[in-house]
XYZ file of C-alpha atoms in Angstrom:
621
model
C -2.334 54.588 1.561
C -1.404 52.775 4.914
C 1.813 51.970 3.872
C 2.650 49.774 6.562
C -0.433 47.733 7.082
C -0.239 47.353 3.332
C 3.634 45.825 4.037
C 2.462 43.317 6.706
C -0.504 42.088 5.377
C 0.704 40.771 2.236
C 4.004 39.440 3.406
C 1.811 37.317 6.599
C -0.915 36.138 3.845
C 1.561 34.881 1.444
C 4.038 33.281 3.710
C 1.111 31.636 5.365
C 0.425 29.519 2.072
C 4.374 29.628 1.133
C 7.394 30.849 1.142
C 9.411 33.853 -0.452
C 8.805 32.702 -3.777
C 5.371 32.207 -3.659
C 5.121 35.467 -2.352
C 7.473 37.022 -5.251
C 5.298 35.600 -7.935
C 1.834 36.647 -6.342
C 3.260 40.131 -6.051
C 4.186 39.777 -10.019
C 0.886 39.009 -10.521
C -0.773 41.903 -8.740
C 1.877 44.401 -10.678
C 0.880 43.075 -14.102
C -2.856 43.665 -12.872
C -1.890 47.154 -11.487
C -0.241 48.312 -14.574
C -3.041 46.765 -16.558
C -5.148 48.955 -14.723
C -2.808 51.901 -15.074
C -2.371 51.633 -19.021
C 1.577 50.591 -18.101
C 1.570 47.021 -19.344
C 3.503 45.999 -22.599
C 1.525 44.433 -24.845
C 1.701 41.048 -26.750
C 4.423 40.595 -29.126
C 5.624 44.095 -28.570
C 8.642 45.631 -27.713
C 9.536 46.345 -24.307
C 9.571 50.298 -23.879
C 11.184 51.340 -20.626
C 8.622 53.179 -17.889
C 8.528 57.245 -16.615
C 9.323 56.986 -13.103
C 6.431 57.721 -10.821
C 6.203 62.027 -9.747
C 4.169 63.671 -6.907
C 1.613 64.418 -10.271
C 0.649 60.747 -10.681
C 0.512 60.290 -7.104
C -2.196 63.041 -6.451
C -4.223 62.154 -9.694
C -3.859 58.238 -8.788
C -2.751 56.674 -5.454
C -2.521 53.577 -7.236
C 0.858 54.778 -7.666
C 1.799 54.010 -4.423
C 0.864 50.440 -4.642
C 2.795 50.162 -7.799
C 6.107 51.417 -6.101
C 5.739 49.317 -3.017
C 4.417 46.285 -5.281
C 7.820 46.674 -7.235
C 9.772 47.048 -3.739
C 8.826 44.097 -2.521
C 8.672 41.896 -5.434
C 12.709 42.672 -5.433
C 12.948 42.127 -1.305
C 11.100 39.010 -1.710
C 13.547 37.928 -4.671
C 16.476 38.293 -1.910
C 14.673 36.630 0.995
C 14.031 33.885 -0.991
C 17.494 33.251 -2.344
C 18.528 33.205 0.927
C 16.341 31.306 2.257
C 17.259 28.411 -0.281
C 21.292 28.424 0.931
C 19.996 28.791 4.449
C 17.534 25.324 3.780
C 20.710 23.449 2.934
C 23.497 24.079 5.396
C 25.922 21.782 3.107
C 25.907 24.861 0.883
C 27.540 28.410 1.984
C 26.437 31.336 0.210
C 29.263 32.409 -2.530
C 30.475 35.540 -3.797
C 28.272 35.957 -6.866
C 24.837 34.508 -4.982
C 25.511 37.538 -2.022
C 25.984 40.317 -4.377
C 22.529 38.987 -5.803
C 20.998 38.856 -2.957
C 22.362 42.656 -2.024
C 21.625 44.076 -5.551
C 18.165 42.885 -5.129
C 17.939 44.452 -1.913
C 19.714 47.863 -2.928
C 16.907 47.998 -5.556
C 13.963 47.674 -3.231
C 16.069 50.362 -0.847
C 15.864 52.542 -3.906
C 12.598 52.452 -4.764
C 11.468 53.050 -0.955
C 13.546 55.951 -1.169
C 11.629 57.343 -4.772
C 8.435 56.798 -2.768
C 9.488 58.341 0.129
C 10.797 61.704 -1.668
C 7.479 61.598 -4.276
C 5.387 61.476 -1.292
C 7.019 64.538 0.281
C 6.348 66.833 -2.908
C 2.926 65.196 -2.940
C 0.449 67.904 -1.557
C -1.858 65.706 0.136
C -4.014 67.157 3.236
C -4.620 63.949 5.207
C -2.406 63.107 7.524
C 0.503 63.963 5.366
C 2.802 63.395 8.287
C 2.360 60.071 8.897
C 2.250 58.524 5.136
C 5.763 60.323 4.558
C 6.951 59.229 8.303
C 6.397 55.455 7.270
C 7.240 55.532 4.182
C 10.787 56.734 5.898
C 10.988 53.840 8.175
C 9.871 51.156 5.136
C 13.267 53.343 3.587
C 14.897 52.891 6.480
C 14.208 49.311 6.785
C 15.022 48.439 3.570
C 18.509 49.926 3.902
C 19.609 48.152 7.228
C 18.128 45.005 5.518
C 21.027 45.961 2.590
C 23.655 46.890 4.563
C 22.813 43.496 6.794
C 23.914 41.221 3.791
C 27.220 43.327 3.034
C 28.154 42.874 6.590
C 28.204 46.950 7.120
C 27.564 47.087 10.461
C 27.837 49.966 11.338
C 25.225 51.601 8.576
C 22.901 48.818 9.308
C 22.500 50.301 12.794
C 22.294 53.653 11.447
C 19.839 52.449 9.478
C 17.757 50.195 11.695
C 17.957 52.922 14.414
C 16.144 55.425 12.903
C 13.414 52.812 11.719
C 13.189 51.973 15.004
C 12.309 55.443 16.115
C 9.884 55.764 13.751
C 7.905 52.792 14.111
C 8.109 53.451 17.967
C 6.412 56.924 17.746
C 3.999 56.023 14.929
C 2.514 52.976 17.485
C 2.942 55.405 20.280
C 0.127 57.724 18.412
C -1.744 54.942 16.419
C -4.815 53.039 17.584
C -4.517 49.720 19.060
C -4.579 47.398 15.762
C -1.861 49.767 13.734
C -0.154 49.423 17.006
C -0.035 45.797 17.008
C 1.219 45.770 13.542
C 3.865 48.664 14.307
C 5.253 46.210 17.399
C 4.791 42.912 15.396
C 7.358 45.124 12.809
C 9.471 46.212 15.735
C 9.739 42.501 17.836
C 10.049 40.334 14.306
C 12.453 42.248 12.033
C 14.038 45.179 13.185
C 15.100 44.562 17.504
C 16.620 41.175 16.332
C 18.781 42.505 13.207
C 19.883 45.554 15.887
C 20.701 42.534 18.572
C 22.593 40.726 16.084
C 24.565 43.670 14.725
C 25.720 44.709 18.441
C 26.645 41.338 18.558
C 29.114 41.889 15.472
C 30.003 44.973 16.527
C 31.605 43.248 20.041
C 28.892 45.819 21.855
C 28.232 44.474 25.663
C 25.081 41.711 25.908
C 23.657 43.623 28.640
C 23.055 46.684 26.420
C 19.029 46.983 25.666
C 18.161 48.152 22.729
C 16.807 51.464 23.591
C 20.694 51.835 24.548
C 21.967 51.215 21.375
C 19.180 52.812 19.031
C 20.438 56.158 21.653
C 24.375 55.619 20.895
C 23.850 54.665 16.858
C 21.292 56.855 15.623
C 21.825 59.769 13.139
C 20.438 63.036 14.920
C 20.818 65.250 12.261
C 18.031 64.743 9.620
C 15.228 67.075 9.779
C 12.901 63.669 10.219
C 14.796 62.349 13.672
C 14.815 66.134 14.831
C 11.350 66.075 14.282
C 10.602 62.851 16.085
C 13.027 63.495 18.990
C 11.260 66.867 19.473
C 7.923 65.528 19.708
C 8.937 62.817 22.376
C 11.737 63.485 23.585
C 11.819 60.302 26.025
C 11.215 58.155 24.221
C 14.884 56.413 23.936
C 14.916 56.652 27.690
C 15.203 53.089 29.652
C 11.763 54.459 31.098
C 10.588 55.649 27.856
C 9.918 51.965 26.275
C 9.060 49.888 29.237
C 6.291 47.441 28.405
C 2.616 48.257 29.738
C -0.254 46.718 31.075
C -1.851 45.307 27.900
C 0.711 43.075 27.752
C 4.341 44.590 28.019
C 6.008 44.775 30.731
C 6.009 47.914 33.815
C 9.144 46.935 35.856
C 12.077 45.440 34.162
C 13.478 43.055 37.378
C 17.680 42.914 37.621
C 17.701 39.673 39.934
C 16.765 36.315 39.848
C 16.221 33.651 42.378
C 16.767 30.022 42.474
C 16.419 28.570 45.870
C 18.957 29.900 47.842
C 20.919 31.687 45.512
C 20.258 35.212 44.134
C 22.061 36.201 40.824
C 22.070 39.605 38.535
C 20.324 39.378 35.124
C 22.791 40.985 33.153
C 21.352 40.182 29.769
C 18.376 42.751 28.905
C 16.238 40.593 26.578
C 16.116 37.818 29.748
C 14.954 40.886 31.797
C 12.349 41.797 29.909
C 11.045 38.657 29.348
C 10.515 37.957 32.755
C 9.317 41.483 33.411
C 6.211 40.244 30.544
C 5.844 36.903 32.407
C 5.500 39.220 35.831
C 2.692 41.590 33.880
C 1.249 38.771 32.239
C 0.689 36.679 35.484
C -1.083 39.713 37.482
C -3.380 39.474 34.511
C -4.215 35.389 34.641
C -4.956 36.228 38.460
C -7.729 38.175 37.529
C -9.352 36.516 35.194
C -8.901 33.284 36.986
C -10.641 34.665 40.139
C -13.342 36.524 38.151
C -13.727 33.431 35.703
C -14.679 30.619 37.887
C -17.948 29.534 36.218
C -15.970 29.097 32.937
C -15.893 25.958 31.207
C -11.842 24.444 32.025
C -10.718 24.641 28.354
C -11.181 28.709 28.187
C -9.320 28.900 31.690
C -6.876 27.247 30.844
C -6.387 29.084 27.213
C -5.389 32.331 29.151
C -1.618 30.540 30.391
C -0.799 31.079 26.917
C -0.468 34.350 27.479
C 2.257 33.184 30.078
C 3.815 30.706 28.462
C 4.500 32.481 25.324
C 6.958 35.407 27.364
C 8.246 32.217 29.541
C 9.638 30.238 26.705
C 11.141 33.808 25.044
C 13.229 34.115 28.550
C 14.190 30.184 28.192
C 15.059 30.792 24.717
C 16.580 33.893 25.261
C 18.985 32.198 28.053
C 19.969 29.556 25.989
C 20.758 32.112 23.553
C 22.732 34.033 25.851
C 24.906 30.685 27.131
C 25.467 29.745 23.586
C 27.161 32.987 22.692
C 29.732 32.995 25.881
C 30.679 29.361 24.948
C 31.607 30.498 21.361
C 33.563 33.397 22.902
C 35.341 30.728 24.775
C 34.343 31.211 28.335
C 34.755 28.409 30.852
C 32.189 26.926 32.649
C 33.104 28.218 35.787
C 33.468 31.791 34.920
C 31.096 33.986 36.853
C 28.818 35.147 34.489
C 28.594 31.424 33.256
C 27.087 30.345 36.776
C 24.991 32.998 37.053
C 23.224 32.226 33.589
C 23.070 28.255 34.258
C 21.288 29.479 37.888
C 19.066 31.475 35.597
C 18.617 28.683 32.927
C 17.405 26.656 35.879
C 14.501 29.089 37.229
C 13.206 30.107 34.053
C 13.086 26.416 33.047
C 11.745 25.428 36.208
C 9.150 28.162 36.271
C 8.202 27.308 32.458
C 7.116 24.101 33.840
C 5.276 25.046 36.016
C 3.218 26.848 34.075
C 2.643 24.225 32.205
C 1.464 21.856 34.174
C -1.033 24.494 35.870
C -2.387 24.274 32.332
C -2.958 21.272 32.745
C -4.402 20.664 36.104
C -6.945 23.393 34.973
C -7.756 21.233 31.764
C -8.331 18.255 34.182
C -11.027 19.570 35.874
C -12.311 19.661 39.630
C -9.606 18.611 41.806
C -6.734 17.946 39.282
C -9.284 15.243 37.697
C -9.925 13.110 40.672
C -13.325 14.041 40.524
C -15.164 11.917 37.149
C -17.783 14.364 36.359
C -20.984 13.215 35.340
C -21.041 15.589 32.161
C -24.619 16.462 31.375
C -27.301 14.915 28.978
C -28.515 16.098 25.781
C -32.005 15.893 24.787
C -33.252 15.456 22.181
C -34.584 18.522 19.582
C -37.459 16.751 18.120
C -40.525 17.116 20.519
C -41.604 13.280 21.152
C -44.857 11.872 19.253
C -46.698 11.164 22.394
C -45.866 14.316 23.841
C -44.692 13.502 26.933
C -41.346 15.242 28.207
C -38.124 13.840 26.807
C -35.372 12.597 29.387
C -32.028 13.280 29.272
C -29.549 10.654 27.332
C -27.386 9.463 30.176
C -23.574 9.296 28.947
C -22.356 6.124 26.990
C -19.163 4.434 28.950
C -17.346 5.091 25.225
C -17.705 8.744 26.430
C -16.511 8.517 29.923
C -13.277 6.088 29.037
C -12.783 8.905 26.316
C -12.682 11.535 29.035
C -10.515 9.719 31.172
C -7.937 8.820 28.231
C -7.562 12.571 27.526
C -6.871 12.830 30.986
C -4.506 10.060 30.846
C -2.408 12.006 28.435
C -2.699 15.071 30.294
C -0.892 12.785 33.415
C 1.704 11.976 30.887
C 2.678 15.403 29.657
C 2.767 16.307 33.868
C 4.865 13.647 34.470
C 7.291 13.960 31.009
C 7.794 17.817 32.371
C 8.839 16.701 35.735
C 11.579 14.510 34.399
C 13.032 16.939 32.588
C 13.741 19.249 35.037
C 15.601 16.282 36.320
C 18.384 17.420 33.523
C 18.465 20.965 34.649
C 22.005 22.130 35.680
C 22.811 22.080 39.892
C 19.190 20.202 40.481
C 20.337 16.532 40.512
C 23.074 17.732 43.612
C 20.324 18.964 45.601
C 18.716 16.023 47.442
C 16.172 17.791 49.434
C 14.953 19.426 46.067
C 14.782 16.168 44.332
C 12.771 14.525 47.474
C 10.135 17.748 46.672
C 10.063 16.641 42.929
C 9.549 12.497 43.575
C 6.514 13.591 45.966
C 5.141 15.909 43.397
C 5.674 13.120 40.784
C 4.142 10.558 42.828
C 1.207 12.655 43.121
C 0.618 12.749 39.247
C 1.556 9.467 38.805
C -0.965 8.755 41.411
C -3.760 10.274 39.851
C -2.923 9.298 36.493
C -3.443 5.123 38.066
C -6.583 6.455 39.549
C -8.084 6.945 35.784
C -6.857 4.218 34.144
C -8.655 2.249 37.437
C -11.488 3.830 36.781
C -11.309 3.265 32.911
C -10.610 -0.873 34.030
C -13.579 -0.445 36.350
C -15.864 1.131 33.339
C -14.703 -2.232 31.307
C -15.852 -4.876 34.343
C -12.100 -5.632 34.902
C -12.257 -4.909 39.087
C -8.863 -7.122 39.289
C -6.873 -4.742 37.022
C -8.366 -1.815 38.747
C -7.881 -3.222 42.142
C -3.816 -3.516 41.447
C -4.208 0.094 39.861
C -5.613 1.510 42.901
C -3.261 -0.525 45.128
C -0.698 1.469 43.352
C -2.182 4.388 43.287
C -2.352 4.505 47.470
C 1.214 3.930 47.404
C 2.303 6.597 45.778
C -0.640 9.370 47.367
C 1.096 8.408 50.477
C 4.599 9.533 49.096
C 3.160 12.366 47.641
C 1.872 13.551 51.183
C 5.082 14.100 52.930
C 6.132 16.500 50.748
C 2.908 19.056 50.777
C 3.580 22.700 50.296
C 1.144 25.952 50.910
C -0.109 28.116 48.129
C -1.990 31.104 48.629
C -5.145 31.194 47.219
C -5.384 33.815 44.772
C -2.357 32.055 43.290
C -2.999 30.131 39.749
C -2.168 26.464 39.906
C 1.428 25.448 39.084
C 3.234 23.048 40.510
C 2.956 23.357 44.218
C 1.115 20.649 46.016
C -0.951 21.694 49.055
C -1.509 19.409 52.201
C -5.218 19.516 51.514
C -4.909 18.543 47.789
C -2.744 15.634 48.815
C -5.360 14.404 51.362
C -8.282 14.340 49.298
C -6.540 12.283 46.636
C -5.228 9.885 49.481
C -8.813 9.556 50.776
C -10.250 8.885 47.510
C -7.742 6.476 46.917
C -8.319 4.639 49.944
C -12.202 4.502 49.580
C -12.199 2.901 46.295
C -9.565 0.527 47.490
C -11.396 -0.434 49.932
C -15.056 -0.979 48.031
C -13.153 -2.697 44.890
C -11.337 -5.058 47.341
C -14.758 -5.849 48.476
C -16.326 -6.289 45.146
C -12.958 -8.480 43.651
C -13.919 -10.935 47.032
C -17.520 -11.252 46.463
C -16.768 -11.966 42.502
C -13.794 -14.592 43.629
C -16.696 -16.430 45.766
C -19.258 -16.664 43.463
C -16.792 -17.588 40.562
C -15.726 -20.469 43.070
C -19.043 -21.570 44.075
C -19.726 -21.246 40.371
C -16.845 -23.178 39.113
C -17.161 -26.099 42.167
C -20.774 -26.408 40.688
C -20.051 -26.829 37.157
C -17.052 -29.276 38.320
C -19.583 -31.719 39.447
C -21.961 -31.572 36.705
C -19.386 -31.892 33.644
C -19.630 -35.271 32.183
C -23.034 -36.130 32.984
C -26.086 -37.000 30.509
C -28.735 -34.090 30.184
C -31.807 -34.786 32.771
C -33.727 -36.240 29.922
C -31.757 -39.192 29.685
C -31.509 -39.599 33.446
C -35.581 -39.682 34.184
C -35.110 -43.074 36.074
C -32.692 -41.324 38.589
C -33.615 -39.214 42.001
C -31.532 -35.739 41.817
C -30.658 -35.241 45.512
C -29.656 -31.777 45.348
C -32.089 -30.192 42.740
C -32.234 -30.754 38.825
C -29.375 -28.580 37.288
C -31.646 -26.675 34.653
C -28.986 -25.882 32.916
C -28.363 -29.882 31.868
C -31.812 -30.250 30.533
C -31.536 -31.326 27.023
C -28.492 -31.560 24.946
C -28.965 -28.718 22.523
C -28.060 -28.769 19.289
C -28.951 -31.806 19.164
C -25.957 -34.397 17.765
C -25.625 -37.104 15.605
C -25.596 -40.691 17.413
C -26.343 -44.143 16.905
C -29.661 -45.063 18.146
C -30.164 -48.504 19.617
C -33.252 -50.666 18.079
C -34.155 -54.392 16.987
C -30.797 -56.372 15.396
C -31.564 -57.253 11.821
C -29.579 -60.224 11.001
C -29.347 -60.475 6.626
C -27.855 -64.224 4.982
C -26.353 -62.530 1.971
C -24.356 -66.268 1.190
C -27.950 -68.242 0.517
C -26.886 -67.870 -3.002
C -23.472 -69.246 -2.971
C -23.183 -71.807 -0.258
C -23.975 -75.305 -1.171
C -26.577 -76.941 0.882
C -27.227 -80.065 1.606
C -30.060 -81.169 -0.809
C -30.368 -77.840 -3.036
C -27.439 -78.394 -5.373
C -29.839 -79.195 -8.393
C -32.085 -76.261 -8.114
C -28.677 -74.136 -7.912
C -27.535 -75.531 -11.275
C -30.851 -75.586 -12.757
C -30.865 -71.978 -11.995
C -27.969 -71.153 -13.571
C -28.828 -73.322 -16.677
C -32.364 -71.211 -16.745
C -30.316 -68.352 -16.235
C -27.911 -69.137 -19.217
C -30.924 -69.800 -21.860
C -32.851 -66.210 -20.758
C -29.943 -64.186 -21.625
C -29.364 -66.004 -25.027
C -32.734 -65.583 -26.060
C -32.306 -61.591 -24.958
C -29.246 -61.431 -27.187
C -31.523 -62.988 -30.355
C -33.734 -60.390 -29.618
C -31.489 -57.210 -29.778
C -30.155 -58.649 -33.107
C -33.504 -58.646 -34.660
C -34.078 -54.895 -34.069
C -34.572 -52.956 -36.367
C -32.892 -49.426 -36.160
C -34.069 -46.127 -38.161
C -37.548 -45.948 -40.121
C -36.327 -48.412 -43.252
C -34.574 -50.891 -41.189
C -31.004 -49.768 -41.854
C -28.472 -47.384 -39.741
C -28.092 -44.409 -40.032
């Protein structure tokens, strides 16, 4: 009966495939199969027959109870979450009277059956770890209520109620193993702090109140559970009490930022704890890093996620925090406004960086300006011969592959340093943006080096001459801005002096061998094209065997081949076709003689077709 695990797990599988209502009609599902099971299902074509309620018997014969009671809880839960979820799809749509008192009776009803389970469990006498079924069972109760009370706008109880959840979950994952911990936190960061944030936010309470603080000030000391609780840690609600830890919270909460020269207070407590995780989370990617060197760039780099992920809550949290004082109506040049666009600027700006340390480390050696010759693969089948099989060296396809994904890696550098562009107070300060066009000119200058090298892959040395060209321009902007980093420090976006060097070196070398290689091709394509000038037009050598070439037969002019149709000169062959019809002197008799001849043939040929005979018997058919 883990009551909780049993909560968590079937709301993540279902919403994973779905939403509310998917989940509502899978839990209907598993009811009918549990009553089934039970001998609590109506039958076919009968009538419906109302249900005992569940006792602290039926419990201790069957703890399939349970499941039925929290199956029925959260079938009605899911009912409301879905409902809303539908008004809060389409924003042209408010949510009315009669949908809201839905939505709160369906949630009233899954408060009341938590509550049924919660007392049955109490009477039930079980021996194993008694305490902690009816101590989260409470806090599902508890949960359940707030999440009532949330949708009638009672603030006030919703605290209540959400407090002592709170307490409960915190002192169940303080005592729990490390994956029932995980799931207590996931419970606490997902669903319960943010409903408490937003109903201190209702309640006018001060932003810079954490939520220890108001779980302390809201929460209902005198049931015998809380007295319980409280007496068994009693710091628990302390600021110390729920400071984050080394396996990924945070140790030291920090109450000042810095942005270049200006230092401001963090008055808002989920910004301070955010950047207290980003603090403990970076100590951690130092280790690893340094003890992680042989690893292959794509699992190095997969540990900044454990960075980013508490970066972007403190840039969301910020932007949270702005977006609330605007609504209250404070100017932009109230106090507490300037010292959150300061912070909006150096969480953004360190989010960044981040990033693009991610991706220098997914480059490779030396932010990619070092192509890799990636290794060979042999082949599994043993060769017939038996001889020793060599390693396949690596296609081009592969290598202009490697370089694209590079190429996109360049762009994602250089689309993150433009937007910091748009931060607030960094387009003012010149000197800062003179550090950011270096930095971007030394992305921009490695991102020309691989598309020269993916030109150079493809035989076109011209295109990667002007690449590199450009790419030695902007190497030598990018080295008057270097900047030290210490070396235990992960990569972000500081560029060192030496790091700027090598790339300008590099740069300069191929430059310098391509420029060669362009020459030596535009020489022999001009020797090559004077040569071909001179023989255009002339008849292959075959035809030519009476003439002396002076400089060498052009082989290439041999025959003409495939051969084509021509006229071939030979012997004139003269034909009198008027002999017949031109009148000579002295032949005109044997001309008319041979037409009279003519005219007494074809009359005796006409005699003879009219004496044929046609068909056996002499007639037609």
């Amino acid at each position: 009966m883990d009551i909780t695990n049993f909560i968590v797990t079937h709301r993540r599988e279902a919403l994973s495939l779905g939403d509310y209502g998917v989940y509502r009609k899978q839990l209907s599902r598993k009811l009918l199969t549990l009553r089934r099971r039970l001998g609590q299902a109506t039958g076919k074509n009968r009538k419906f027959t109302p249900k005992a309620a569940v006792t602290a018997d039926d419990i201790s014969k069957d703890a399939d109870h349970v499941d039925l009671l929290l199956l029925t809880s959260e079938r009605a839960w899911a009912q409301a979450m879905y409902m809303k979820s539908l008004h809060a799809a389409d924003n042209s749509k408010a949510i009315t009277g009669s949908t809201r008192k839905h939505i709160a009776s369906r949630l009233h009803k899954a408060y009341g059956i938590a509550a049924h389970l919660a007392e049955v469990l109490e009477q039930t006498a079980l021996k194993n770890n008694k305490s902690r079924f009816i101590r989260e069972a409470e806090g599902y109760k508890c949960m359940l209520k707030g999440a009532a009370d949330f949708e009638t706008q009672k603030w006030q109880h919703c605290l209540e109620a959400y407090s002592e959840s709170h307490l409960i979950y915190l002192v169940l994952g303080k005592s729990s193993d490390s994956v029932h911990h995980d799931i207590f936190q996931d419970l606490l960061s997902t669903t319960i702090n943010p409903s408490i944030r937003y109903a201190a936010y209702q309640l006018r309470l001060p932003r810079t109140s954490s939520i220890p603080k108001i779980v302390s000030k809201f929460l209902v000391r005198d049931t015998p559970l809380v007295r319980q609780l409280l007496a068994e840690e009693p710091h628990i609600l302390s600021e110390g009490g729920q400071k984050r830890e080394t396996d990924g919270e945070a140790k030291d909460v920090p109450s000042k930022i810095s942005w270049r020269s200006r230092t401001v207070n963090l008055e808002d407590a989920t910004i301070a704890q955010s950047l207290a995780a980003v603090s403990s989370a970076e100590k951690k990617l130092v280790l690893f890093l340094s003890s992680a060197t042989a690893l292959p760039p794509r699992e190095r780099a997969a540990a900044y996620d454990d960075v980013l992920i508490p970066s972007q809550d403190a840039v969301d949290a910020t932007k949270t925090a702005i977006e609330e004082m605007s609504l209250d109506g404070v100017s932009q040049s109230d106090q507490r406004m300037q010292a959150l666009q300061i912070t909006r600027t150096a969480v953004n700006y360190a989010l960044v960086g981040w990033r693009i340390g991610r991706n220098r480390i997914l480059c490779g050696n030396r932010d990619g300006a070092i192509l890799e010759v990636a290794p060979g693969k042999k082949s599994k089948r043993p060769r017939l011969d038996r001889k020793e099989t060599v390693n396949k060296v690596e296609s081009t396809g592969r290598k202009a592959t490697r370089l694209r994904e590079r190429v996109v890696l360049y762009d994602a550098t250089l689309q993150s340093l433009d937007s910091v562009k748009d931060l607030p107070g960094v387009a003012a300060d010149s000197e800062f943006m003179a550090e950011l066009e270096a930095k971007r000119s030394y992305f921009a200058a490695l991102r020309c080096l691989a598309i020269a090298r993916s030109h150079d892959l493809l035989g076109n040395r011209k295109n990667a001459l002007a690449l590199l060209s450009r790419a030695s321009s902007l190497s030598m902007q990018a080295i008057s801005h270097s900047e030290s980093r210490p070396l235990e420090e992960p990569p972000k976006l500081d560029i060192t002096s030496e790091e700027a060097g090598y790339v300008k070196d590099l740069v300069m070398g191929l430059l310098l061998q391509h420029r060669a290689l362009v020459e030596i091709h535009s020489l022999n394509a001009a020797n090559e094209k004077e040569w071909i000038s001179k023989s255009v037009g002339q008849a292959p050598l075959v035809e030519r065997l009476d003439e002396y070439p002076p400089h060498g037969a052009d082989l290439t002019n041999l025959v003409s081949y495939p051969p084509k149709l021509s006229a071939v000169p030979v012997k004139p062959l003269f034909l009198d076709v008027a002999w017949n019809y031109v009148q000579y002197p002295g032949h005109e008799k044997h001309a008319v003689d041979t037409r009279a001849n003519g005219v007494q043939e074809s009359g005796r040929r006409e005699e003879e077709k009219k004496e044929t005979k046609k068909g056996w018997f002499g007639f037609g058919r």
